[in-house]
Every structure is written in structure tokens, then in C-alpha cells.
Short mmCIF file of C-alpha atoms in Angstrom, two decimals:
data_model
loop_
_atom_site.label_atom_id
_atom_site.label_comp_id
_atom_site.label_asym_id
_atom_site.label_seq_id
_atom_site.Cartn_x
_atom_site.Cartn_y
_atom_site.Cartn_z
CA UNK A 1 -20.01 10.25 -8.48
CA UNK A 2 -17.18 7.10 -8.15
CA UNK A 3 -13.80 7.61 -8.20
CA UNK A 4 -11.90 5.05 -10.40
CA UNK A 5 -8.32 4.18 -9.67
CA UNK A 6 -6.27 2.07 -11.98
CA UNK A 7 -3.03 0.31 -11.24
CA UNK A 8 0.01 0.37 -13.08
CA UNK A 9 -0.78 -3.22 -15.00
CA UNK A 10 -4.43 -1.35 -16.00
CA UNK A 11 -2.55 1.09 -17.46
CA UNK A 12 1.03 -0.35 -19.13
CA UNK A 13 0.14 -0.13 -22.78
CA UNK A 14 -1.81 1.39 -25.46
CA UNK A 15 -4.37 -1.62 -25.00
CA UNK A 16 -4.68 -1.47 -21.54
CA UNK A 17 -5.12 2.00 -21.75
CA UNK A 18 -7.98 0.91 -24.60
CA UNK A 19 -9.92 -1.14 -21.87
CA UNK A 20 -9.55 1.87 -19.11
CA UNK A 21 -11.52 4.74 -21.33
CA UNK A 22 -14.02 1.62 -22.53
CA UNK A 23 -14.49 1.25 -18.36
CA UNK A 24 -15.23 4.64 -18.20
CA UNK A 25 -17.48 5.50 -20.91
CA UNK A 26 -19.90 2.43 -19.74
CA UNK A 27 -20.42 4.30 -16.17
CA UNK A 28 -21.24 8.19 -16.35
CA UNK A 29 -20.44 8.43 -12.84
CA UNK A 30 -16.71 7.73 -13.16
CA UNK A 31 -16.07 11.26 -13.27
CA UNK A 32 -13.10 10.93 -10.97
CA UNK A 33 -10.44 8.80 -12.30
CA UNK A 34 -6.89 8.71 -10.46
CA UNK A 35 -3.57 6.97 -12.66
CA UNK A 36 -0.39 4.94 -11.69
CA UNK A 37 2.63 4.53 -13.60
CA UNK A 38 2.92 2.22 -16.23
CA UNK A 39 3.78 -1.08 -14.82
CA UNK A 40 5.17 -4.20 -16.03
CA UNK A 41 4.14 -5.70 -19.72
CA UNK A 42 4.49 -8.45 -21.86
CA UNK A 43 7.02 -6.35 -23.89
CA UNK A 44 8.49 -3.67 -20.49
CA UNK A 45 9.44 -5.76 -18.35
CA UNK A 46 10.45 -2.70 -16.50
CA UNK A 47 8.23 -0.71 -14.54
CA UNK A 48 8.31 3.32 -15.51
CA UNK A 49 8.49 4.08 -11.62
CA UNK A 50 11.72 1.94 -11.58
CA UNK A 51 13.02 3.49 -14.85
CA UNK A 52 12.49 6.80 -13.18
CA UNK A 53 14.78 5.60 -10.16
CA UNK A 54 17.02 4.75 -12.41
CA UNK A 55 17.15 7.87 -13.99
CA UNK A 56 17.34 10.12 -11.03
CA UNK A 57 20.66 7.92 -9.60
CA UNK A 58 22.04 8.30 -12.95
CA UNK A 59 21.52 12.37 -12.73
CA UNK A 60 22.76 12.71 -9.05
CA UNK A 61 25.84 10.50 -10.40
CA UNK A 62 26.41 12.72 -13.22
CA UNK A 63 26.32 9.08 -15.08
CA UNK A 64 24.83 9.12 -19.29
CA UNK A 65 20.79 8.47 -18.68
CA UNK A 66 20.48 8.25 -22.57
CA UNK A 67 19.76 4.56 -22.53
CA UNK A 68 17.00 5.34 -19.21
CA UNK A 69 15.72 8.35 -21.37
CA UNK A 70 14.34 6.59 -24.40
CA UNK A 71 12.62 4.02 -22.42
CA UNK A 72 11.04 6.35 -20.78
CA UNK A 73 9.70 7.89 -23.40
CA UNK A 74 9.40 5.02 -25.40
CA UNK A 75 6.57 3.91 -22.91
CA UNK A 76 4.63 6.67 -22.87
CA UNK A 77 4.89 7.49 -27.28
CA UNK A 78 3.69 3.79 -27.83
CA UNK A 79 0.60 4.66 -25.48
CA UNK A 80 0.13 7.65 -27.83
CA UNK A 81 0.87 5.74 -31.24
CA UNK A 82 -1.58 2.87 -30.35
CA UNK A 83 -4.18 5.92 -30.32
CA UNK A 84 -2.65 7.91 -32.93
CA UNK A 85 -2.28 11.32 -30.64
CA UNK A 86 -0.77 14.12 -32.59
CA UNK A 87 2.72 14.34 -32.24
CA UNK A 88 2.55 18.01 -31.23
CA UNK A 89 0.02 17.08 -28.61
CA UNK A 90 2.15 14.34 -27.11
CA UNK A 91 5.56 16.32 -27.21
CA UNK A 92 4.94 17.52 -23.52
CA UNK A 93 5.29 14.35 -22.25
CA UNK A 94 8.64 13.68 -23.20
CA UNK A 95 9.94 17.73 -23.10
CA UNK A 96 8.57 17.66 -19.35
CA UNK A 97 10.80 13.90 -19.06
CA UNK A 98 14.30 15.67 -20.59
CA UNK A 99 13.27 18.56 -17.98
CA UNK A 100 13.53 16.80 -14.85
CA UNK A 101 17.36 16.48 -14.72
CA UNK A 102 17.38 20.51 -15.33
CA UNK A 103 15.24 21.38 -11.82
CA UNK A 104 17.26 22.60 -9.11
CA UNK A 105 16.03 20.62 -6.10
CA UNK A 106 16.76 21.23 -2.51
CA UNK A 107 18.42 17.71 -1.75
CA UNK A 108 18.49 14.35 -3.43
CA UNK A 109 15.63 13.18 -1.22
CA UNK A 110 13.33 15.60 -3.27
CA UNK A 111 14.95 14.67 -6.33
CA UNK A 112 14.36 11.06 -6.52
CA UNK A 113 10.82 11.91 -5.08
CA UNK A 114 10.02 14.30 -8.13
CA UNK A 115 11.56 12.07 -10.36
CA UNK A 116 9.46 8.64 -9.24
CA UNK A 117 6.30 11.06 -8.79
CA UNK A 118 6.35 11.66 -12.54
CA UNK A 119 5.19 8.03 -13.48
CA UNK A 120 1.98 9.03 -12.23
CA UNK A 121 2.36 12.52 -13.20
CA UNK A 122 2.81 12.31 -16.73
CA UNK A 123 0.46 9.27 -17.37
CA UNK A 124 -2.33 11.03 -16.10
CA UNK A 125 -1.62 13.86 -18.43
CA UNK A 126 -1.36 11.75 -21.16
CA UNK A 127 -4.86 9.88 -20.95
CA UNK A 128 -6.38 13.21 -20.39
CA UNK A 129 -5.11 13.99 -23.81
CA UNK A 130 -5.83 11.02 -25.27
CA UNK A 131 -9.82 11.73 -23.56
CA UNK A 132 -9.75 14.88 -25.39
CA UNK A 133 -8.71 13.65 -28.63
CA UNK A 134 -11.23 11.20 -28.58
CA UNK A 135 -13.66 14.03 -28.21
CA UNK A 136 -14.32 14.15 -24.35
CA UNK A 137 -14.67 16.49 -21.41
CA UNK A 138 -11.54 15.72 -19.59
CA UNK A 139 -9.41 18.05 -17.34
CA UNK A 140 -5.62 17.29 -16.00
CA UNK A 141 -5.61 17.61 -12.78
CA UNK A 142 -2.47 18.57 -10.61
CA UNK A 143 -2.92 17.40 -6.83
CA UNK A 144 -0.99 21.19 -6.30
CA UNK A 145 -4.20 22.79 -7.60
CA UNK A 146 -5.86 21.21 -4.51
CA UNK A 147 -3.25 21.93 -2.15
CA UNK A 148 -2.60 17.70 -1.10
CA UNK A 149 0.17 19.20 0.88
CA UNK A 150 2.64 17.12 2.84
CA UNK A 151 4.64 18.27 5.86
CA UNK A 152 8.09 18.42 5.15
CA UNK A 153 9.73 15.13 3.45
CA UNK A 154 7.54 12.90 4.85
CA UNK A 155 3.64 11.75 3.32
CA UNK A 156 1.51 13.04 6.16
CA UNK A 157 -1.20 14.75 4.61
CA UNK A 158 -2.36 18.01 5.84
CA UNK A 159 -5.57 17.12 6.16
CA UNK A 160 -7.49 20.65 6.90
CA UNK A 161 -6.40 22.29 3.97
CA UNK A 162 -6.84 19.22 1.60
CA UNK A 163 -10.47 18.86 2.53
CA UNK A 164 -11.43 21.88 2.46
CA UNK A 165 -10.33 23.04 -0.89
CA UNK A 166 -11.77 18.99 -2.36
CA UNK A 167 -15.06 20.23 -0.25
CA UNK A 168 -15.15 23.58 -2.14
CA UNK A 169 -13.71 21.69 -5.95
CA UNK A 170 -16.46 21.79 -8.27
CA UNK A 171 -17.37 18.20 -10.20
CA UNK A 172 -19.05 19.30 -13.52
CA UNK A 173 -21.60 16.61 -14.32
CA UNK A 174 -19.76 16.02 -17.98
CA UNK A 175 -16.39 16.49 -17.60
CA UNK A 176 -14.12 13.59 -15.86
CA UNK A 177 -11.06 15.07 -13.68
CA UNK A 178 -7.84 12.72 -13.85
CA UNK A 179 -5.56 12.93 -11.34
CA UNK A 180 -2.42 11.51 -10.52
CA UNK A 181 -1.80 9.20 -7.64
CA UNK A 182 1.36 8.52 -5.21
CA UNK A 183 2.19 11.90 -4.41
CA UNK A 184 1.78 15.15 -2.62
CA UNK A 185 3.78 18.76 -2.39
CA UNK A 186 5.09 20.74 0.66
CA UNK A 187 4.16 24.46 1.29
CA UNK A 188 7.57 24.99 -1.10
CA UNK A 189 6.01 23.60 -3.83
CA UNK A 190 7.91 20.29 -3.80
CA UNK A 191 6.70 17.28 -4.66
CA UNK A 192 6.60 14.61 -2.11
CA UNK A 193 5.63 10.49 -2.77
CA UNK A 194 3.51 8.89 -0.16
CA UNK A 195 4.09 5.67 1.40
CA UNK A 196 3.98 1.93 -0.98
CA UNK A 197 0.48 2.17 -2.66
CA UNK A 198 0.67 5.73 -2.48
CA UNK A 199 -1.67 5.56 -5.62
CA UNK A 200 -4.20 3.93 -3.62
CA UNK A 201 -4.13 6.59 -0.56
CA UNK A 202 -4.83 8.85 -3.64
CA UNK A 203 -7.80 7.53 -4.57
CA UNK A 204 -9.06 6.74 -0.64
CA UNK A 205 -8.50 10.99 0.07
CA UNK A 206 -10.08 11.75 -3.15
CA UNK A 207 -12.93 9.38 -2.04
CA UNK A 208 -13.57 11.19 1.17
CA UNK A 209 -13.02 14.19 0.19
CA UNK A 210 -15.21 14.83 -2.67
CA UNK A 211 -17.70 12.60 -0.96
CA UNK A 212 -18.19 9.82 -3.75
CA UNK A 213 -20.32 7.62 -3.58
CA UNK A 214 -17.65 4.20 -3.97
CA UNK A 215 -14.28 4.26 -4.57
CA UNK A 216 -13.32 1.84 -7.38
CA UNK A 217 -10.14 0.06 -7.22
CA UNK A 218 -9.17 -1.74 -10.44
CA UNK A 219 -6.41 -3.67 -10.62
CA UNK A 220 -5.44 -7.14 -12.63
CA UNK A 221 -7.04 -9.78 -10.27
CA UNK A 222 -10.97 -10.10 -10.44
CA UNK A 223 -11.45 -10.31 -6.34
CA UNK A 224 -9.59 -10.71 -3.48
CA UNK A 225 -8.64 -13.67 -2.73
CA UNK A 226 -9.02 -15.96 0.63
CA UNK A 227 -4.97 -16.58 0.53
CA UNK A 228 -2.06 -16.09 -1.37
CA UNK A 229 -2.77 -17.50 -5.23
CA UNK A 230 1.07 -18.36 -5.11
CA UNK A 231 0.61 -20.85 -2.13
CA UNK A 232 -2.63 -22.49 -3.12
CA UNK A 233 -4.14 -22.69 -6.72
CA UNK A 234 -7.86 -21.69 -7.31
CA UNK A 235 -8.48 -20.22 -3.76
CA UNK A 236 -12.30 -18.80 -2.86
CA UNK A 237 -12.72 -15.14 -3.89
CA UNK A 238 -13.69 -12.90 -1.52
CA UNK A 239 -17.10 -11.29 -2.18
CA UNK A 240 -17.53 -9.24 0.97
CA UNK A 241 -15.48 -7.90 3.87
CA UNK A 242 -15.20 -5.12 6.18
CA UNK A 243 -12.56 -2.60 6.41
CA UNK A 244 -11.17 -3.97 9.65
CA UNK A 245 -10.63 -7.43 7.73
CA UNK A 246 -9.25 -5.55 4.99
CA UNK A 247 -7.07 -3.72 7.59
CA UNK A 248 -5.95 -6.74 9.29
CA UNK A 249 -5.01 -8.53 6.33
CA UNK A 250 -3.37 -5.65 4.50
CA UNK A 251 -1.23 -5.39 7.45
CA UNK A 252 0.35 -9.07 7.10
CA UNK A 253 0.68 -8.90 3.88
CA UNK A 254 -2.00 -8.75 1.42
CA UNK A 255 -1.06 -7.13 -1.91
CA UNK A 256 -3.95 -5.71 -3.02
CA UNK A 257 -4.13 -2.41 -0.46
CA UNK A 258 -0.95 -1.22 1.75
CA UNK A 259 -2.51 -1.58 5.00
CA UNK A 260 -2.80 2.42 5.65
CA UNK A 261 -4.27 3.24 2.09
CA UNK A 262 -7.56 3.18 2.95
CA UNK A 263 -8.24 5.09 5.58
CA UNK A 264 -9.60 7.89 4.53
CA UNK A 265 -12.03 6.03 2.67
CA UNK A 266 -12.92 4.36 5.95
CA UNK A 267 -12.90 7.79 7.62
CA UNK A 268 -15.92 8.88 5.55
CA UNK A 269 -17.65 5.17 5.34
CA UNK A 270 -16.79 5.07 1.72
CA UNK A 271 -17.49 1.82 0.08
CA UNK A 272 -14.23 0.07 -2.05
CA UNK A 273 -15.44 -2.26 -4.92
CA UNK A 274 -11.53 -4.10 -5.79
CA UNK A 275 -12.33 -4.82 -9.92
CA UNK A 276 -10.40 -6.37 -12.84
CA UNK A 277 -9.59 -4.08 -15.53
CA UNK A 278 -9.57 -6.78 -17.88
CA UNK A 279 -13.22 -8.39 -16.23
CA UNK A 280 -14.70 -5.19 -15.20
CA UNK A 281 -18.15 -6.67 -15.55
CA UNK A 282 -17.19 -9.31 -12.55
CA UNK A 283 -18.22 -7.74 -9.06
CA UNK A 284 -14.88 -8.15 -7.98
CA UNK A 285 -14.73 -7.90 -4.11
CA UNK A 286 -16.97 -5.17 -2.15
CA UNK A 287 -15.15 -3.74 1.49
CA UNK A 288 -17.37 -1.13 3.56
CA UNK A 289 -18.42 -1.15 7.19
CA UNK A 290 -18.72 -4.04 9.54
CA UNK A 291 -22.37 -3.78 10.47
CA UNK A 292 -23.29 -4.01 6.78
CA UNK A 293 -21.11 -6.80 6.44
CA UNK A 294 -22.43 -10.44 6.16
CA UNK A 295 -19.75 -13.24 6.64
CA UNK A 296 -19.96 -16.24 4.37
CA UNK A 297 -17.54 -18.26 6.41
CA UNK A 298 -16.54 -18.17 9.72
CA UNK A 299 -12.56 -16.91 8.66
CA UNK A 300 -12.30 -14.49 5.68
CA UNK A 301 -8.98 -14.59 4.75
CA UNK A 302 -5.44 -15.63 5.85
CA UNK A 303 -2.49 -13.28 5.48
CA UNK A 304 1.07 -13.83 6.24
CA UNK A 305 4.60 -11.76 6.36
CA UNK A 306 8.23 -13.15 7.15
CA UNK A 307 9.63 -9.42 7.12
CA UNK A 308 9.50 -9.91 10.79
CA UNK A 309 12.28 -10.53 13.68
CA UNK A 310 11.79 -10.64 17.98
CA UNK A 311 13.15 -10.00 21.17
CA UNK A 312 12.23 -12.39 23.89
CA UNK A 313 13.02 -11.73 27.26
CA UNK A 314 12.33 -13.44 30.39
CA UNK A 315 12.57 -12.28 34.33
CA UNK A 316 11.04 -14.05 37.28
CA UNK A 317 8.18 -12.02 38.44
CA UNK A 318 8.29 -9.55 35.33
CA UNK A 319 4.39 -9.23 35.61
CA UNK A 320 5.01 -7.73 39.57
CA UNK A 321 7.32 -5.12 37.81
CA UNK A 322 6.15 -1.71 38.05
CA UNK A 323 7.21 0.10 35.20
CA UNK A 324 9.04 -2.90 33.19
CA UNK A 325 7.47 -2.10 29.80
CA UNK A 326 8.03 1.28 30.10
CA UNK A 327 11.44 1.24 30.78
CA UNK A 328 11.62 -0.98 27.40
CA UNK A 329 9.44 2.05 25.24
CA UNK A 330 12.02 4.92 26.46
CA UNK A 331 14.86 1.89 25.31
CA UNK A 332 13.58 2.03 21.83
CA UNK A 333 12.40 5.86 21.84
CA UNK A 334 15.72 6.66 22.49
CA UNK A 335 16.91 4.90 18.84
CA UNK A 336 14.73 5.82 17.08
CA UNK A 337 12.73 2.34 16.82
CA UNK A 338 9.10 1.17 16.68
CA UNK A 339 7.78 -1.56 17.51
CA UNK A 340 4.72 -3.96 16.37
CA UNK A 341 3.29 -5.94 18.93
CA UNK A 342 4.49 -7.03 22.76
CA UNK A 343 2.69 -10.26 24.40
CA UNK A 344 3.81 -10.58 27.00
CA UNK A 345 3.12 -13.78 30.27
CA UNK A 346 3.76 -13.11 33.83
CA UNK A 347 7.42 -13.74 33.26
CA UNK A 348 8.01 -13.26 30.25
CA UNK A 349 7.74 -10.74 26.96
CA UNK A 350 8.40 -10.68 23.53
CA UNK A 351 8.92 -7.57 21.21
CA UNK A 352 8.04 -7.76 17.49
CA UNK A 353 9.68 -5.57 15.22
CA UNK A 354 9.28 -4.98 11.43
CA UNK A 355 12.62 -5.77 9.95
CA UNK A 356 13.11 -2.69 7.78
CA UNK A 357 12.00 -0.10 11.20
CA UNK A 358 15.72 -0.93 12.39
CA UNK A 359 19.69 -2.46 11.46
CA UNK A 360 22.18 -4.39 13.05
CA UNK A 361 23.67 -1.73 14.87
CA UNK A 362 20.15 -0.68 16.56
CA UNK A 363 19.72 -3.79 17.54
CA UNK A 364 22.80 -4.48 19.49
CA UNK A 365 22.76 -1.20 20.97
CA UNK A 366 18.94 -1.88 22.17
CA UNK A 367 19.97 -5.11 23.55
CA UNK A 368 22.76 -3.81 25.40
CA UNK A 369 20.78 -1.32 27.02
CA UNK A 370 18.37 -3.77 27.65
CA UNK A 371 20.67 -5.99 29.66
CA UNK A 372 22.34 -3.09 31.62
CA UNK A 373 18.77 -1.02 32.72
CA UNK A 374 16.37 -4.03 33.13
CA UNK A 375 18.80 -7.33 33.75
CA UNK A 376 16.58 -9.68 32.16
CA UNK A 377 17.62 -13.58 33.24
CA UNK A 378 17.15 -14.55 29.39
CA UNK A 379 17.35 -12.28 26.24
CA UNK A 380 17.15 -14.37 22.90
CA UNK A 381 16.95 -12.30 19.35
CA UNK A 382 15.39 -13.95 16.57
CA UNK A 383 15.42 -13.01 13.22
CA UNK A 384 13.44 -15.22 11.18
CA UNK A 385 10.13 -14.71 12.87
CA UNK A 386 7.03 -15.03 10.13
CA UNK A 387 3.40 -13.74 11.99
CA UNK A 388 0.40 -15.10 10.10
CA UNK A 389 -3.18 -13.21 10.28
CA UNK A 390 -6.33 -15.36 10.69
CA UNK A 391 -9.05 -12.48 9.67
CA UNK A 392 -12.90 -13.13 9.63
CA UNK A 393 -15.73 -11.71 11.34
CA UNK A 394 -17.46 -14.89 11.72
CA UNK A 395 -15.15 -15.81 14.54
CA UNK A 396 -16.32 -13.49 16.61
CA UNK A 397 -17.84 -15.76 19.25
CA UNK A 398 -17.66 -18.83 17.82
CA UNK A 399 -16.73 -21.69 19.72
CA UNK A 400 -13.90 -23.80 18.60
CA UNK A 401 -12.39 -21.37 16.19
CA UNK A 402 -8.90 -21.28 17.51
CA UNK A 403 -8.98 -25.15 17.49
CA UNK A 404 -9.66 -25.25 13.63
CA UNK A 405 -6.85 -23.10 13.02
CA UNK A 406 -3.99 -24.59 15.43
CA UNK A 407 -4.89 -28.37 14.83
CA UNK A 408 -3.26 -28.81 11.33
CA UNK A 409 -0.36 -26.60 12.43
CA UNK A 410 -0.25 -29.17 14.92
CA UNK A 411 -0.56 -32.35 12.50
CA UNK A 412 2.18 -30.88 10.22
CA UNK A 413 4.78 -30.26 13.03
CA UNK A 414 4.84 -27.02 12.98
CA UNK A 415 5.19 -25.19 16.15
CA UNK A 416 4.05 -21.98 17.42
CA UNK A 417 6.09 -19.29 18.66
CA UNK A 418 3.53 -16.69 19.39
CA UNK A 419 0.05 -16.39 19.71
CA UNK A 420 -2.33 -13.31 20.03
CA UNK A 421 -5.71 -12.53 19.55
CA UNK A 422 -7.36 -8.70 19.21
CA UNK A 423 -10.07 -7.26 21.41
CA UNK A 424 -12.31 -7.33 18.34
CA UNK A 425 -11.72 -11.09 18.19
CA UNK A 426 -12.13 -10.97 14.36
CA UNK A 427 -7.84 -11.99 14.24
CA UNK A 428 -5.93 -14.46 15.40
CA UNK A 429 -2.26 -13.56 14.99
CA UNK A 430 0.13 -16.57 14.96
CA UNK A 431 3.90 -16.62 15.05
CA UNK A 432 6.05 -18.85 13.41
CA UNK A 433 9.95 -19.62 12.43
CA UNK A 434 10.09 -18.09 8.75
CA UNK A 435 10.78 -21.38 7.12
CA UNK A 436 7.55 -22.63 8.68
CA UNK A 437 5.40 -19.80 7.21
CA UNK A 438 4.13 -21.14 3.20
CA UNK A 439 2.93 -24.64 4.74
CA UNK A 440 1.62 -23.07 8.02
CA UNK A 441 -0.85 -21.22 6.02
CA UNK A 442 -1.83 -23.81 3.73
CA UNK A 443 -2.28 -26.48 6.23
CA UNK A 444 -4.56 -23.75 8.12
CA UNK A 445 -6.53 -22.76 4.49
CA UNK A 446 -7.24 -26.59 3.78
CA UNK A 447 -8.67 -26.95 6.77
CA UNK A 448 -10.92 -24.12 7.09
CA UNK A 449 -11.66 -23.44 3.63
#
């Protein structure tokens, strides 16, 4: 048994929708098949999930959502025309859309969840009906019925429950179970969206938990790619790569996974084949465990972010300090504020945040604490700090590695601000001024790749 996922461009229209069920009927063992939102299209260039924003600010502004209404359910009847579903099939759809605004939720952070969870929600119901139209064995299948629960308002899963029930959810050998992605509900009942890709961590916990045997991610690109296609044209594809690659990349920025939506599937050594809905006979890009990986090159792939900003500080003898870097953790426990990474040299340290973990006022009041508990000599912030991910497995070991990938940084004047490599010495994570970023990782692709 696989479980399929499809992104929101795999399923935006009536034809894309066409290409999905024409994936699925060539594999029996798609039998577990988990649906975004309709995303972006030639003819909606608005994303339902954004629509559905829209339509939850316009309720909780008492503001006229008749405009946001009928493109809702615009997107979902042309879906339904292009197949011609019976009109008295298809009216849940939109009586379930007109129903939102009539729920009595406990506070507008649960509204705007239940609202953007129905993307998923209702286009899952709707190719199930479209399956059974069509004459096939397909069941709706509400992640409630399986208990995904989430604690409180935020997306941790409750994991116990969750797997036990998927453990103990029977997978009838013709019958294919769609299920939504992107959300969750509380032990009230309330729906809850998990994190960006939230359709993704879907499929992952679906993966593990019904124990399938690969977890197919389809999307619109036919691999992963070695860089960013917007930076360099034609880059190599990515056949093979382990989930720590995939990890590290994700993390700086790769598009294709948010960098925590595949855990589970690493949890229970699930393989991820990444295909192209509209290539689905290309093998796209396979990512499974490390020891059954094989590099082809020495670097894998080269990931970057400029959603980045730092704190350097610098005190003689900082490295003599006992209890220095501690003092900094109860700084930013104290608001609230995570951090990302900390090198650090015997005199001096430097604290990487992610720019959306904290504001303007955070940071001033960190740095003032800063400078009266620890009296650094120097404290510099900077906010246009870009880090840049070097990922392969082939580097581990290999001699001159660092060389090839600081050398053109160094022929194209670009200079370093931080450098750090992990234990696993399969990434090298640079750091450069944000306006330095696009070239810095083309210089390093062209000369590695």
C-alpha cells in the first residue's frame, strides 16, 4: 500500500483533477490518497486557501463575503462540471461553504483555522465523489474519524492516540481512502491547521502510521532540483538523497518539503518518491535512509534563506566564562524567543535568529538585557543576514571540500560572515550579507556542479 499526496497545482482544475484519478487507476496500491486545496491556475490566479482567508476576515469584520463566496464555489463546481457530477451530488460542497460563517467558534484563532482547513476539507470530499461517480470504491475520510488530535491551538500531534487508532484502521484491498491534508482537531472537536506544508505532514503521519510501503509526493516539478530553478536555468535533478539532506536543505529553504514535514515518515524509515503530476511516469526524486543512499556527487544540493538576522557579541576571554551562554538562553527564555544557531570563538559569539520568531521590540529589550547582565565590549545587530546550506553526503571525508565551496565566493568578492559545519559533516552552513545571497550560491553551484 502507497500513500499518494497531491499538491494544490495537482489538483486546481477539472483537468488536473483528470490526470490525478488517471495516476491512481495505473497503480492498485495507491489506496491512500491525501488532497490540498486548489492552488493557483491559468484561469484562478487565486489560491482557494487564500480565498478562504479572505473569507473568514470578511466574517469576523461583519464585511459582504458575496464576491469571496462565489469564487469559492466557483472553483470547486467547475471541478464538478468538467466531470459532469450531479448537481444534487455536488450541492454539499457549496451548502457546507455558506455554513462556515454560521459555526459558533470559540475565538477567531479557530475560526480562520476552520475556515483555511476547508480547502483541503472539501476537495477531498469532492474527488471522492467524483471516484464514486466514476464507478469506484472510494471512502471520504475525516482525519476526526482517526482521532489526528492536536493539543490545544497549536499542530502538535498527539501521537499515541493517532497511531494507535491508524494501527487498528482497516485498508480494504479495493477501496481507496481520501483524506484531507493540513489539519488536525483538539479533544473539543475543533479543527486545528498544522504548520506551512501541513498537507505534507499529512501524508508523512499517514505514511507511518498505516505502515505503507512509500509515501508518494506529487507535486508540479519532475525532481528535486540541485538549486533554486529561479537562480540557475536547467540545474541537475536530484535522483537520490537521504532524509538528513532532505532535512538540511528543507531547512534553508527548499520548497518542495517544509523542513519538519517529514518526519514521521523518517520515524518509520518510510521511503518518499517527490513525482510530477503532469510526468508521473518520470522517477522523480527518491529520499529514504542514509545507508541505502548512494551519492552521485560529492555535494547534493545547495539551499539558501535571507529570512535571517544576528547578534554578534564580543568579550575578551568569553570562552573562560563559566556560564556565559547560559546567561544568554534564560535572556531569550524570558521573551519568549528561539534561537537557530550560536558559533561562537574564544571571544566572541554570534546568535542567529529566524526573523519571523521575534519584532523590534524583542529585540531591543534582549539587547538591553544583554548589555546590563553580561557587559559585552561589542554588541552589533544585523538584520540582513542570508545562511546558505551546502548538503551532500559525499563530503563526508573528503578532502578539499570546503575549498571548492569558499574559492568562488572568494573570486566574486563576496565575503563570509559565518561559517559552520555539523557533526555529521554532510553541511556546510555559510553566512552571508542578504544582498550577497543569489550570486553566492550560483558562484558555489558553477563550481561544483
Amino acid at each position: 500500500m502507497k500513500v499518494t499526496k497531491f499538491g494544490g497545482s495537482s489538483l486546481a482544475t477539472g483537468a488536473q483533477f483528470e490526470r490525478v484519478i488517471d495516476i491512481l487507476n495505473q497503480d492498485e496500491d495507491r489506496q491512500v490518497v491525501v488532497t490540498s486545496a486548489p492552488g493557483k491556475a491559468k484561469e484562478f490566479p487565486i489560491k482557494v486557501t487564500d480565498l478562504l482567508i479572505r473569507y473568514a476576515n470578511e466574517t469576523i469584520n461583519d464585511e459582504d463575503a458575496t464576491e469571496t463566496l462565489l469564487a469559492l464555489k466557483e472553483r470547486y463546481q467547475t471541478i464538478a462540471d468538467h466531470f459532469n457530477l450531479d448537481q444534487e451530488v455536488f450541492q454539499t460542497i457549496p451548502d457546507q461553504i455558506d455554513q462556515l460563517a454560521n459555526h459558533h467558534y470559540r475565538s477567531y484563532s479557530y475560526l480562520r483555522a476552520a475556515f483555511a482547513a476547508h480547502g483541503e476539507y472539501l476537495n477531498a470530499q469532492l474527488l471522492a465523489l467524483i471516484l464514486q461517480a466514476k464507478g469506484e470504491k472510494a471512502v471520504f475520510v475525516d482525519p476526526k474519524q482517526l482521532h489526528m488530535e492536536t493539543d490545544a491551538t497549536t499542530a502538535t500531534l498527539n501521537e499515541e492516540t493517532t497511531y494507535q487508532d491508524l494501527a487498528a484502521f482497516e485498508i480494504k484491498d479495493d477501496t481507496r481512502y481520501i483524506f484531507p491534508g493540513f489539519f488536525g482537531y483538539n479533544d473539543r472537536g475543533e479543527m486545528v491547521t498544522f504548520s506551512r506544508g501541513g498537507s505534507d505532514i499529512t501524508g508523512a503521519i499517514l505514511a507511518r502510521g498505516l505502515m505503507a510501503e512509500v509515501y508518494e509526493n506529487f507535486t508540479d516539478v519532475s525532481a528535486i532540483y540541485a538549486v533554486n530553478p529561479r537562480l540557475v536555468s536547467h540545474p541537475a535533478a536530484i535522483k537520490n538523497m537521504s532524509y538528513s539532506e532532505m532535512r538540511e536543505l528543507s531547512y534553508a529553504g527548499f520548497a518542495v518539503f517544509h523542513d519538519e514535514a517529514i518526519i514521521p515518515a523518517i520515524q518509520a524509515q518510510v521511503p518518499i518518491n517527490v513525482k510530477n503530476t503532469n510526468d508521473p511516469t518520470a522517477p522523480g526524486t527518491w529520499i529514504g535512509p542514509a545507508e541505502q543512499n548512494k551519492p552521485e556527487r560529492r555535494v547534493t544540493g545547495i539551499a539558501a534563506s535571507d529570512n535571517f538576522c544576528a547578534l554578534y557579541l564580543h568579550r575578551y576571554l568569553l570562552n573562560k566564562e563559566i556560564g556565559f551562554t547560559m546567561r544568554i538562553l534564560k535572556i531569550l527564555d524570558r521573551h519568549g524567543v528561539p534561537y537557530e544557531h550560536m558559533p561562537s570563538g574564544i571571544d566572541d559569539l554570534t546568535i542567529i535568529f529566524n526573523k519571523k520568531s521575534l519584532n523590534k521590540e524583542q529585540i531591543e529589550q534582549i539587547q538591553t538585557d544583554i548589555e546590563r547582565e553580561l557587559s559585552p565590549d561589542t554588541m552589533a545587530w544585523h538584520d540582513d543576514f542570508a545562511i546558505i546550506m551546502v548538503v551532500g553526503q559525499g563530503m563526508i571525508n573528503r578532502v578539499g571540500a570546503f575549498t571548492e565551496i569558499v574559492t568562488p565566493l572568494k573570486d566574486a568578492g563576496i565575503s563570509l560572515q559565518m561559517v559552520n559545519q555539523g557533526a555529521s559533516e554532510i553541511s556546510i552552513m555559510l553566512g552571508v550579507e542578504s544582498k550577497d545571497v543569489d550570486n553566492a550560491v550560483k558562484a558555489i553551484y558553477h563550481n561544483i556542479f
